[in-house]
Coordinates of C-alpha atoms in Angstrom, one line a residue:
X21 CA -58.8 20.3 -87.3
X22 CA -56.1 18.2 -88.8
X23 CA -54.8 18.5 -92.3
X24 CA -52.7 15.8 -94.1
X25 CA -50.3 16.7 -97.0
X26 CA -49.3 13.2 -98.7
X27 CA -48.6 10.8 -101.8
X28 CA -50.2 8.0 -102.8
X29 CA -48.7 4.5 -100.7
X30 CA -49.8 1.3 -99.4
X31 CA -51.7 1.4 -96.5
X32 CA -52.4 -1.8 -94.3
X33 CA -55.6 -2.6 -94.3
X34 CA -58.4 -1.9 -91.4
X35 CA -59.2 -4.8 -88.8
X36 CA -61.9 -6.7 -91.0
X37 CA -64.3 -9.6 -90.8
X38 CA -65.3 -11.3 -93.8
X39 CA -69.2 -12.8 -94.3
X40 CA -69.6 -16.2 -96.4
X41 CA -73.4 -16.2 -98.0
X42 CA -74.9 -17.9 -100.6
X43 CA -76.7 -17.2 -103.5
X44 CA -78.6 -20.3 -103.9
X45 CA -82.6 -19.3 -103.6
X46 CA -83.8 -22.6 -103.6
X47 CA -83.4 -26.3 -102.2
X48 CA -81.7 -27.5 -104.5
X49 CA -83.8 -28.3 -107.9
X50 CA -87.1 -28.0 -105.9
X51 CA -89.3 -25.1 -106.0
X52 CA -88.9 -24.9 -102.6
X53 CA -87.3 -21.2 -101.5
X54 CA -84.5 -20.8 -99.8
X55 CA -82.7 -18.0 -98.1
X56 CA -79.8 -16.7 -96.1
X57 CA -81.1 -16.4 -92.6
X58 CA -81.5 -12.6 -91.8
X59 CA -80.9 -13.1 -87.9
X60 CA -78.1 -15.1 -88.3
X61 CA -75.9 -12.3 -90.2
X62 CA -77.4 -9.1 -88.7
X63 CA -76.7 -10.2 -84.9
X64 CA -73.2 -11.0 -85.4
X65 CA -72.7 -8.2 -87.7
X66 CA -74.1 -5.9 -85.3
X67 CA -71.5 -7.5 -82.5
X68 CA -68.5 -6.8 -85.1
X69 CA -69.7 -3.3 -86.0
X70 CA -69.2 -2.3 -82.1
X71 CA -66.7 -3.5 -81.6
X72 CA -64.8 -1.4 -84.3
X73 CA -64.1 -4.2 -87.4
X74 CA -65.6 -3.4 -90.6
X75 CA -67.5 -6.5 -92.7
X76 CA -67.5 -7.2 -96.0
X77 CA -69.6 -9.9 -97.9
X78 CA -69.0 -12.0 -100.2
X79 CA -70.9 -15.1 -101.7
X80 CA -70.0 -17.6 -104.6
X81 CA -71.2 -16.2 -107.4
X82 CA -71.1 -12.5 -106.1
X83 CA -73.6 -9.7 -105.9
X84 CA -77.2 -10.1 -104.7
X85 CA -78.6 -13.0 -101.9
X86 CA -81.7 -14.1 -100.9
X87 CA -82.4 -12.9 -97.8
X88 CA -85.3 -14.5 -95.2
X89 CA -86.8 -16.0 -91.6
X90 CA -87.0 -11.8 -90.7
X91 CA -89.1 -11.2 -88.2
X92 CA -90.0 -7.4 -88.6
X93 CA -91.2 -7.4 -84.7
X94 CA -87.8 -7.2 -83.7
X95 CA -86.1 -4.1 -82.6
X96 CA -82.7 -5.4 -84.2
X97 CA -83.7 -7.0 -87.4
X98 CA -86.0 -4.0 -88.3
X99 CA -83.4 -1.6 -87.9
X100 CA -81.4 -3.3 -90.6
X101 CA -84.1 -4.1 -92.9
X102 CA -84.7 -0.4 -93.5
X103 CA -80.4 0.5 -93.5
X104 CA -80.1 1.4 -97.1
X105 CA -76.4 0.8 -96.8
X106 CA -76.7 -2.2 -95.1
X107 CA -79.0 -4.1 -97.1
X108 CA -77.2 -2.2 -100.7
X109 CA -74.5 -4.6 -99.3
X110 CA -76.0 -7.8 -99.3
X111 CA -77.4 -6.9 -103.0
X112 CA -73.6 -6.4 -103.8
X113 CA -71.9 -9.1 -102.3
X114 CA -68.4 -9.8 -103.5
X115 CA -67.0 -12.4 -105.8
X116 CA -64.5 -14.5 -104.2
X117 CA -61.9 -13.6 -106.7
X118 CA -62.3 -10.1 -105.2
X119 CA -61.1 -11.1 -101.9
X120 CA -57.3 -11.1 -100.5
X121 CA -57.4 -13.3 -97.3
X122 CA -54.9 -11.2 -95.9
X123 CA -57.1 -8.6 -95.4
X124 CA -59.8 -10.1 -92.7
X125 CA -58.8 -11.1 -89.1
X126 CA -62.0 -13.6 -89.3
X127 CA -64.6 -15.7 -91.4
X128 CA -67.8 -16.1 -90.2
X129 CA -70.1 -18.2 -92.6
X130 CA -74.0 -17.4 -91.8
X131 CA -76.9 -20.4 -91.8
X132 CA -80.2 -20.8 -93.0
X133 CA -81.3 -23.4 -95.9
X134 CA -78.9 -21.3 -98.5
X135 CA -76.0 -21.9 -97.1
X136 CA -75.6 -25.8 -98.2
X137 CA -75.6 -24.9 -101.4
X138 CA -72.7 -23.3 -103.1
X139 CA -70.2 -22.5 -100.7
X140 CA -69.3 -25.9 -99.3
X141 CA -67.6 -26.8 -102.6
X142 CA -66.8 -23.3 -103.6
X143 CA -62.8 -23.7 -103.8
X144 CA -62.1 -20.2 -103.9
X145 CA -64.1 -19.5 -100.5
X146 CA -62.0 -22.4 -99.0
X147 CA -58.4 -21.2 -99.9
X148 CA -59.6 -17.5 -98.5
X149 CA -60.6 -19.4 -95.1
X150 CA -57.5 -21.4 -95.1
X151 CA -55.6 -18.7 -96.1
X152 CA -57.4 -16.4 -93.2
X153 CA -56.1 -19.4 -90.8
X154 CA -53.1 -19.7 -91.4
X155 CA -52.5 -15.9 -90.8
X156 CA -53.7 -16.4 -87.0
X157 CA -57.3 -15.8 -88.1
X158 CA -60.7 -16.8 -86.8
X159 CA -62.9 -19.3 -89.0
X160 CA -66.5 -18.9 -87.5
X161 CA -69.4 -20.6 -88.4
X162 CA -73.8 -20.5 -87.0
X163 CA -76.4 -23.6 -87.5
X164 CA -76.6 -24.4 -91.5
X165 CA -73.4 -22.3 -92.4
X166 CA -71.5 -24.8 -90.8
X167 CA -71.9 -26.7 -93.6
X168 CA -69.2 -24.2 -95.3
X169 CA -66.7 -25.4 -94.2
X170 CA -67.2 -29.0 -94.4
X171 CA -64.7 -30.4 -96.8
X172 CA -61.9 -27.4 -95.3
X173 CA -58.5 -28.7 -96.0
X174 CA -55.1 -26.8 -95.7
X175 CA -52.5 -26.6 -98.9
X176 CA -51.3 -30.6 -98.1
X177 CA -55.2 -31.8 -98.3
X178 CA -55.3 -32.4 -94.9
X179 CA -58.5 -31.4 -92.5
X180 CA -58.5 -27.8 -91.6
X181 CA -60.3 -29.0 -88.2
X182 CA -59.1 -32.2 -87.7
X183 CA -59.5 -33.5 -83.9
X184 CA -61.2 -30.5 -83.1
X185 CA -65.0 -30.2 -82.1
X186 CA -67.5 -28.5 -84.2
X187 CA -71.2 -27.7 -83.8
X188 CA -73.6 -27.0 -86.6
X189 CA -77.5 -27.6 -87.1
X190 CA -77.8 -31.6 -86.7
X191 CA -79.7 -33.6 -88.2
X192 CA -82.0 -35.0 -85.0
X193 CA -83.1 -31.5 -84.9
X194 CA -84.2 -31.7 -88.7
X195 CA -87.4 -32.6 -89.9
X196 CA -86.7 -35.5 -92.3
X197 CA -90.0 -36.2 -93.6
X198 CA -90.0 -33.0 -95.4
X199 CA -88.8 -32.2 -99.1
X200 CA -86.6 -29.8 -97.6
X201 CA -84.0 -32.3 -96.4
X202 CA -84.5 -34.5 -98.7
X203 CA -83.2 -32.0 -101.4
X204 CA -79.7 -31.8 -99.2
X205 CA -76.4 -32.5 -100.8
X206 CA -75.3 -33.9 -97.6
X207 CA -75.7 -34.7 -94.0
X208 CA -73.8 -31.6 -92.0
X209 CA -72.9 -34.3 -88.9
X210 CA -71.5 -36.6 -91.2
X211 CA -69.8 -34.5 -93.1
X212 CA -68.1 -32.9 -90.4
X213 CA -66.9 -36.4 -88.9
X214 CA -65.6 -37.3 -92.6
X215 CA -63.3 -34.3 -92.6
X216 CA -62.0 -35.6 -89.5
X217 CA -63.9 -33.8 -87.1
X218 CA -65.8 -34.2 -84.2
X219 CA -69.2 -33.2 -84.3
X220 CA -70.6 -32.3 -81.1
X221 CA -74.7 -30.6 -80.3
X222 CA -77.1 -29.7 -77.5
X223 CA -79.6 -32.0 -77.7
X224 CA -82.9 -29.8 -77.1
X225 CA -81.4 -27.0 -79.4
X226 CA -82.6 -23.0 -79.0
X227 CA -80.2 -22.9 -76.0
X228 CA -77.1 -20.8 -76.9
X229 CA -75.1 -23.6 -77.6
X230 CA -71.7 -23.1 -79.1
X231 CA -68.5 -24.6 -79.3
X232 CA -64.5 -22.8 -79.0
X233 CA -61.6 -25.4 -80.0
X234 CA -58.6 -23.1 -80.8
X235 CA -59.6 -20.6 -83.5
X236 CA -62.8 -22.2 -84.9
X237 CA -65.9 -20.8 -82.9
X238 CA -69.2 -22.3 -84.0
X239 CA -72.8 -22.2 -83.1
X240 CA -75.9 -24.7 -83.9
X241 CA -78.2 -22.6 -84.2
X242 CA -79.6 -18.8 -84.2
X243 CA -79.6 -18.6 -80.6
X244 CA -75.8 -18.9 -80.2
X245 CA -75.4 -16.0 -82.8
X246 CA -74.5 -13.4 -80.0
X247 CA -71.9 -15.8 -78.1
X248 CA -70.4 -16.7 -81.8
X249 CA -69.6 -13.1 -82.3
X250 CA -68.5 -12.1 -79.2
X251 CA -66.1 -14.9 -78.4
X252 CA -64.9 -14.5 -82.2
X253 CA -63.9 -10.8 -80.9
X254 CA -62.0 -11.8 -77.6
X255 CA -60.1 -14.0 -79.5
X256 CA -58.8 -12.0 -82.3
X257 CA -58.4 -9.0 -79.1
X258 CA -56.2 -11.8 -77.5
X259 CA -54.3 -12.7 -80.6
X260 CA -53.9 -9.4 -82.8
X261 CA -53.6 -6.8 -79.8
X262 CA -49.8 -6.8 -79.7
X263 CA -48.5 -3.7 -81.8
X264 CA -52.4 -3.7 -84.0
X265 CA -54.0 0.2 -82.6
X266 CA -56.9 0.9 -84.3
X267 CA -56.9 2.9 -87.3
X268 CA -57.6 6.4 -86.6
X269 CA -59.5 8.3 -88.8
X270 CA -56.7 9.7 -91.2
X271 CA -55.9 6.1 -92.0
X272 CA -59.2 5.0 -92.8
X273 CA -59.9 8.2 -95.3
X274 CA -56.4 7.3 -96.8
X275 CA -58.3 3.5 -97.4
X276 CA -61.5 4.7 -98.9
X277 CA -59.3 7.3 -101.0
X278 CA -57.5 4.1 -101.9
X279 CA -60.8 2.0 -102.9
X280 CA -61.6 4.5 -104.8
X281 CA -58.2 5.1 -107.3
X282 CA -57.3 1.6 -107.3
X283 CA -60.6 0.5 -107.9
X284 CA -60.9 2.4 -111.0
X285 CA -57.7 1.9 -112.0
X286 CA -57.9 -2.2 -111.6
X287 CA -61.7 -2.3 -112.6
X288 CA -62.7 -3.7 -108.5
X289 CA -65.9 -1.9 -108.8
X290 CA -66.9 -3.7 -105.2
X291 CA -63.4 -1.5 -104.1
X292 CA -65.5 1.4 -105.6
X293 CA -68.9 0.4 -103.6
X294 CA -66.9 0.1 -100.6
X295 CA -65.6 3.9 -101.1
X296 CA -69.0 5.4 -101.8
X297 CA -72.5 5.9 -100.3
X298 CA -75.1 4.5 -101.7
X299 CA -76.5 8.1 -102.4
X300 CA -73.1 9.0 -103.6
X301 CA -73.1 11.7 -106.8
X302 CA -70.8 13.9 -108.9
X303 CA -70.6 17.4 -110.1
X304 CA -68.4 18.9 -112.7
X305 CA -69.1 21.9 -115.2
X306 CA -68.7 21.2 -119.4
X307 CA -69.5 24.2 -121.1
X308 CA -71.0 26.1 -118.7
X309 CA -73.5 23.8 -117.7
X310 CA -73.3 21.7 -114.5
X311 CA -73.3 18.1 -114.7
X312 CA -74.2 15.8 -112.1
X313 CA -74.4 11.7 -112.4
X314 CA -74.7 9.3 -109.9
X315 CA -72.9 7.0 -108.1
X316 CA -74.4 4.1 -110.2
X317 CA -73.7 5.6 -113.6
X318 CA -70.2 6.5 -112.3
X319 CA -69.3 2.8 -111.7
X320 CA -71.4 1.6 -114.3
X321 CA -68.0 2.5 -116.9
X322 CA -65.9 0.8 -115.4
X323 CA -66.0 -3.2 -116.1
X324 CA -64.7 -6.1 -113.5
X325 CA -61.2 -6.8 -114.0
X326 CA -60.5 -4.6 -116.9
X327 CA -57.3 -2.4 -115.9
X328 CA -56.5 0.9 -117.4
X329 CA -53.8 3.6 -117.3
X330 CA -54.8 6.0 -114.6
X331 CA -52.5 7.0 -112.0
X332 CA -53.6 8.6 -108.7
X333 CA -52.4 10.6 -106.1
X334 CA -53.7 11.6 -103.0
X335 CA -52.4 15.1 -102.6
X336 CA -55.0 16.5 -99.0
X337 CA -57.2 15.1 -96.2
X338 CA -58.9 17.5 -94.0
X339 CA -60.7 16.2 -91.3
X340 CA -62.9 17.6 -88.8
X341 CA -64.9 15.7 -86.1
X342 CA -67.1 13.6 -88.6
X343 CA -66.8 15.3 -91.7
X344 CA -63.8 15.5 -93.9
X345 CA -62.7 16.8 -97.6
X346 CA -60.3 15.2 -99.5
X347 CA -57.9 16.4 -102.8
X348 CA -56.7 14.0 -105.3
X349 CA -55.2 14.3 -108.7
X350 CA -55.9 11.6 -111.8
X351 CA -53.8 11.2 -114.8
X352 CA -55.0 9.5 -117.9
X353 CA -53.6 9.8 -121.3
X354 CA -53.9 13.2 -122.8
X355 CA -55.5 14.3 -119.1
X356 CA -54.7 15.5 -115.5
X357 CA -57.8 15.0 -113.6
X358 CA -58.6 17.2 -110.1
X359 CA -61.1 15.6 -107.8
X360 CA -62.6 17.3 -104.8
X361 CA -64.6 14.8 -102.3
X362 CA -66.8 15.3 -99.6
X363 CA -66.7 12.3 -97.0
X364 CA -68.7 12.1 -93.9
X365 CA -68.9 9.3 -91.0
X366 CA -71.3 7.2 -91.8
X367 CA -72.5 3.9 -89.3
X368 CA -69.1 3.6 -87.8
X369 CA -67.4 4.1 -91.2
X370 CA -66.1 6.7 -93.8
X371 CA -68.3 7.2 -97.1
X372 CA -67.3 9.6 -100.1
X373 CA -70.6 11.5 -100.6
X374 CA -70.0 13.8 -102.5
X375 CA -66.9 14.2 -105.7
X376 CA -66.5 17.5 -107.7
X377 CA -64.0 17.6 -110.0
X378 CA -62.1 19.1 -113.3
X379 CA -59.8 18.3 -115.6
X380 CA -57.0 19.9 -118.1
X381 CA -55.7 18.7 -121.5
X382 CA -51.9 17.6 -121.0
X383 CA -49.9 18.3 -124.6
X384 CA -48.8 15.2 -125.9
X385 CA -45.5 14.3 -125.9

């Protein structure tokens, strides 16, 4: 058993990937559907998952994308589709402005139809990917995502991937006659050579092919989703293994703990989904009666961006194998809160499942 006595401080953040989808659930202003394909992010994510990084999402506009091209006969895809946590986080994708590119070791931007719309000109997305880069980082791409990073530049305006080759879904492979394509903003080959690039394929396609020059890693198509992920890890092994141990599990508990205060305190409620299962509920007595609301209704007060005056400390952590509980204290005007949290191991990751807590009035000054 090990029990940590401590105050609140900054904490570096766990070895993280970060997902680019899109939100767009059509081709362009047809009625034709599109969709993020489901393959394409639940393969690599699986890769990343075992091999210890933790993956957030995030997509233009934030929260929910469509998702499609699941096949439910596969052993892999059907697991996900039924993960409750997983799938709560592609229905509450982050909003770029949420995201500090210091915090991911890698970008990986997933295909299917969705993907040219949106992110390709979503500036935001860009200076996180640059920003990723420039720290040493991994920008990864698979078939249509490529199109993400198509007009890439660093801070001077100049081609992120200049010289280098790249490998995307191209257009011999696409079916032109259809409505589909028609409806693109723009030609993925082309707009790779614009930005300087060099485009390179397989020519029959469904073979694995995918492409390494320096720290961009990309695929053309589904079947290179594996060999994406797992040269995107040997590369950030290779390049952040120096002096970088994996968080052990006090750290991470301190992070969650940290999601959690700061997120209410600076209105990041994606901080305060990240901190919390899904099934996450809390428990306090007011007179005499016990009161329980859920997760949900908990973050449901809080509004994006709106900062308040609570101050946290993080005053316990008592772990045991893969369960842990946790003590904090909360002041707020008038208030000195006492929270008691229950957090258990959950898919490779700490979740707070459980939060009890009380409170006393503070005289005022």
């Amino acid at each position: 058993m090990m029990i940590f006595f401590l105050t609140l401080s900054h904490f570096h953040a766990q070895n993280k990937i970060l997902f680019v989808t899109s939100n767009q659930d059509h081709y362009g202003n047809t009625k034709i559907n599109a969709s993020n394909h489901f393959e394409e992010i639940i393969v690599p994510y699986d890769v990343f998952k075992k091999a210890g990084y933790l993956v957030d999402f995030v997509s233009p506009k934030g929260g929910p994308i469509p998702v499609g091209y699941i096949n439910t006969s596969d052993s892999l895809q059907k697991r996900y589709l039924y993960d409750g946590w997983f799938m709560d986080k592609l229905e509450h994708t982050m909003n770029p402005t949420e995201i500090a590119a210091e915090n991911y070791d890698a970008i990986f931007y997933s295909g299917g139809g969705a993907a040219m719309y949106g992110v390709p000109e979503d500036k935001d997305i860009q200076k996180i990917a640059a920003g990723i880069y420039a720290r040493n980082g991994v920008i990864s791409t698979i078939c249509h995502g490529t199109a993400g990073i198509a007009f890439l530049k660093n801070e001077n305006g100049e081609s992120l991937y200049a010289g280098k080759k790249i490998t995307g879904y191209p257009d011999h492979l696409e079916k032109k006659e259809m409505e589909y394509y028609k409806a693109f903003p723009f030609s993925i080959d082309q707009a790779i050579k614009n930005n300087k690039g060099k485009f390179v394929c397989s020519e029959k396609g469904n073979d694995g092919f995918y492409i390494v020059d320096g720290r961009f890693v990309t695929g053309q198509d589904p079947s290179s989703a594996a060999n994406v992920a797992h040269k995107v890890v040997s590369i950030l092994k290779k390049n952040f293994s120096e002096g970088q141990a994996p968080k052990n599990d006090a750290e991470q508990i301190r992070e969650i703990l940290l999601d959690y205060i700061e997120g209410t305190a600076n209105g990041q409620l994606e901080r305060l989904r990240k901190a919390f299962h899904p099934d996450f509920n809390l428990y306090t007595v007011a007179k005499d009666t016990l009161w329980v609301r859920s997760g949900q209704q908990y973050i449901s007060n809080f509004k994006v961006g709106e900062k308040n005056n609570r101050k946290g400390q993080i005053i316990s952590i008592d772990i045991e194998n893969d369960a842990a509980i946790a003590k904090a204290k909360i002041s707020v005007p008038g208030r000195i809160f006492t929270d008691y949290f229950l957090i258990l191991k959950y898919q490779g990751a700490w979740k707070i499942v459980h939060k009890s807590y009380s409170w006393r009035e503070v005289p005022k000054e």
